């Protein structure tokens, strides 16, 4: 019965991610129509406002955990997660090539992604699982969040007709690993700013490793970010 309730929450979480992706698409189209290019960097935030507002009114946003903030192991796990995720991403055959301001904006995009991933999705799942009386609440919340964002990457690839290959596998694996580690950090601290900094650092580190790899091997690259749920 508990497994059924867990799967039910994953289903509702996946539907929530679909709503978020839909809002992101609509807002992105409006921004493009307005021809205000800098607003596109806030698309992630804009698409999260309504869902987060509704979640805060019904289930509540996951609270700050003072005891967790004081635990050194939380920060160690965060750093290890950043490194492991960057290693996985940079194992791909193709290279994410960024330079100059592009690197900064790439990092900021990751930073902003923590708002829907943690403040929206993880808060929703924690509240829903708590209401349904699922035991090991923190554990299941972290796992469910990771699974849902991986499902989001696969769905997005399907809609965009992107072929599932080795690179896609590494994108999904990196997303899941990052969501487990940083999801734990958020669950222990309740501070979105910490996870935002972590996602920013992961993007910057990945770019650095990619640049070193490209310089050594002169590898061809494609300039896009696969799977915003990294």
XYZ file of C-alpha atoms in Angstrom:
230
model
C 0.000 0.000 0.000
C 2.848 2.404 0.823
C 4.469 1.695 -2.551
C 1.177 2.524 -4.238
C 1.001 5.865 -2.430
C 4.607 6.572 -3.395
C 3.875 5.838 -7.060
C 0.757 7.992 -6.875
C 2.858 10.930 -5.689
C 5.296 10.355 -8.548
C 2.374 10.487 -10.964
C 1.085 13.760 -9.510
C 4.613 15.145 -9.435
C 5.083 14.250 -13.090
C 1.839 16.036 -13.930
C 3.106 19.065 -11.998
C 6.322 19.015 -14.025
C 4.182 18.925 -17.170
C 2.320 22.021 -16.001
C 5.633 23.743 -15.305
C 7.073 22.833 -18.711
C 3.873 24.097 -20.335
C 4.041 27.405 -18.484
C 7.723 27.695 -19.374
C 6.944 27.169 -23.058
C 4.131 29.738 -23.093
C 6.139 32.334 -21.176
C 9.138 31.704 -23.426
C 7.003 32.334 -26.493
C 5.653 35.570 -24.985
C 9.156 36.767 -24.139
C 10.297 36.038 -27.673
C 7.314 37.937 -29.030
C 8.103 40.902 -26.767
C 11.684 40.860 -28.075
C 13.167 41.468 -24.619
C 16.018 38.968 -24.777
C 17.263 39.286 -21.175
C 13.899 38.135 -19.816
C 14.519 34.628 -21.161
C 16.963 34.078 -18.313
C 14.074 34.533 -15.871
C 11.720 32.174 -17.706
C 12.391 29.395 -15.198
C 11.443 31.692 -12.325
C 8.318 33.076 -14.009
C 7.026 29.565 -14.790
C 7.471 28.568 -11.139
C 5.618 31.458 -9.499
C 2.043 30.166 -9.840
C 2.779 26.520 -8.877
C 4.878 27.591 -5.872
C 2.176 30.022 -4.741
C -0.490 27.291 -4.896
C 1.776 24.767 -3.141
C 2.542 27.261 -0.368
C -1.193 27.815 0.198
C -2.069 24.111 0.287
C 0.901 21.959 1.305
C 3.386 24.591 2.416
C 6.983 25.196 1.342
C 9.559 22.920 2.955
C 10.775 24.716 6.119
C 14.319 25.723 7.048
C 16.092 23.100 9.180
C 18.470 24.876 11.575
C 20.038 21.635 12.799
C 20.876 20.565 9.248
C 22.564 23.863 8.407
C 25.115 23.189 11.149
C 26.085 19.738 9.850
C 29.403 19.690 8.003
C 28.519 16.409 6.273
C 25.732 18.207 4.404
C 28.240 20.511 2.717
C 30.660 17.643 2.062
C 27.894 15.689 0.334
C 27.033 18.798 -1.685
C 30.627 19.236 -2.889
C 31.021 15.534 -3.704
C 27.747 15.625 -5.645
C 28.923 18.611 -7.697
C 32.167 16.844 -8.630
C 30.560 13.483 -9.455
C 27.845 15.121 -11.564
C 30.407 17.150 -13.499
C 32.465 14.020 -14.170
C 29.393 12.164 -15.467
C 28.309 15.039 -17.721
C 31.775 15.487 -19.186
C 31.978 11.774 -20.007
C 29.681 12.443 -22.957
C 31.053 12.206 -26.485
C 29.843 15.660 -27.411
C 30.973 18.855 -25.748
C 28.960 21.696 -24.234
C 30.950 24.667 -25.490
C 30.564 27.960 -23.662
C 32.834 30.966 -23.460
C 32.870 34.410 -21.884
C 29.477 35.572 -20.649
C 27.887 32.365 -21.947
C 29.514 30.472 -19.075
C 28.024 32.879 -16.530
C 24.539 32.669 -18.047
C 24.847 28.885 -18.269
C 25.628 28.805 -14.554
C 22.781 31.187 -13.760
C 20.405 28.957 -15.718
C 21.366 26.061 -13.454
C 20.988 28.290 -10.413
C 17.452 29.253 -11.447
C 16.521 25.617 -12.125
C 16.717 24.920 -8.410
C 13.554 26.953 -7.879
C 11.252 24.507 -9.702
C 13.306 21.458 -8.741
C 13.519 22.051 -4.989
C 11.157 24.834 -3.905
C 8.375 23.655 -6.211
C 8.747 19.918 -6.797
C 10.502 18.743 -3.646
C 8.214 20.814 -1.422
C 5.171 19.424 -3.246
C 6.320 15.823 -2.912
C 7.250 16.222 0.748
C 3.832 17.667 1.529
C 1.955 15.076 -0.528
C 3.866 12.110 0.900
C 3.374 13.470 4.414
C -0.383 13.765 3.938
C -0.522 10.199 2.602
C 1.362 8.975 5.665
C 4.352 7.499 3.844
C 7.149 6.457 6.210
C 10.822 7.352 5.579
C 9.457 10.658 4.344
C 12.751 12.373 3.542
C 14.130 9.352 1.678
C 11.087 8.915 -0.545
C 10.860 12.650 -1.207
C 14.438 12.763 -2.507
C 14.034 9.626 -4.641
C 10.720 10.784 -6.111
C 12.122 14.199 -7.029
C 15.033 12.612 -8.887
C 12.810 10.138 -10.722
C 10.345 12.809 -11.826
C 12.978 15.135 -13.292
C 14.549 12.214 -15.157
C 11.110 11.399 -16.531
C 10.885 15.048 -17.558
C 14.137 14.806 -19.527
C 12.912 11.679 -21.332
C 9.531 13.261 -22.110
C 11.170 16.430 -23.390
C 13.481 14.381 -25.618
C 10.495 12.445 -26.962
C 8.559 15.621 -27.771
C 11.585 17.186 -29.457
C 12.317 13.899 -31.275
C 15.815 13.676 -29.809
C 17.349 10.231 -30.294
C 18.083 8.310 -27.098
C 21.801 7.622 -27.183
C 24.771 7.353 -24.838
C 24.849 11.107 -24.284
C 21.192 11.095 -23.280
C 21.923 8.282 -20.832
C 24.666 10.349 -19.195
C 22.320 13.359 -19.027
C 19.712 11.293 -17.193
C 22.278 9.676 -14.907
C 23.832 13.044 -14.039
C 20.400 14.516 -13.355
C 19.485 11.663 -11.017
C 22.793 11.706 -9.137
C 22.651 15.479 -8.730
C 19.038 15.356 -7.578
C 19.862 12.710 -4.969
C 22.817 14.587 -3.510
C 21.496 18.124 -3.669
C 18.005 16.904 -2.815
C 19.504 15.556 0.405
C 21.180 18.912 1.053
C 17.845 20.703 0.611
C 16.004 18.171 2.754
C 18.526 18.622 5.565
C 18.738 22.436 5.417
C 15.595 23.744 3.740
C 17.743 26.530 2.246
C 17.187 26.993 -1.475
C 20.153 29.374 -1.702
C 22.579 26.526 -0.899
C 21.235 24.289 -3.656
C 21.199 27.216 -6.090
C 24.886 27.869 -5.444
C 25.590 24.150 -5.850
C 23.867 23.993 -9.243
C 25.715 27.110 -10.383
C 29.054 25.589 -9.351
C 28.257 22.309 -11.111
C 27.580 24.128 -14.380
C 30.780 26.172 -14.126
C 32.888 23.129 -13.236
C 31.399 21.142 -16.126
C 32.227 23.960 -18.542
C 35.787 24.071 -17.223
C 36.285 20.317 -17.647
C 34.740 20.425 -21.126
C 37.058 23.264 -22.164
C 40.124 21.347 -20.968
C 38.962 18.237 -22.774
C 38.299 20.111 -26.003
C 41.700 21.787 -25.899
C 43.426 18.422 -25.505
C 41.424 16.379 -27.974
C 40.022 19.060 -30.286
C 36.643 17.339 -29.991
C 33.723 18.585 -32.146
C 30.982 20.123 -30.056
C 27.316 20.925 -30.127
C 26.107 23.952 -28.254
C 23.036 23.029 -26.258
C 22.112 21.978 -22.763
C 20.501 18.564 -22.615
C 17.972 18.144 -19.810
C 17.261 21.235 -17.781
C 16.568 18.963 -14.714
C 20.236 18.302 -14.207
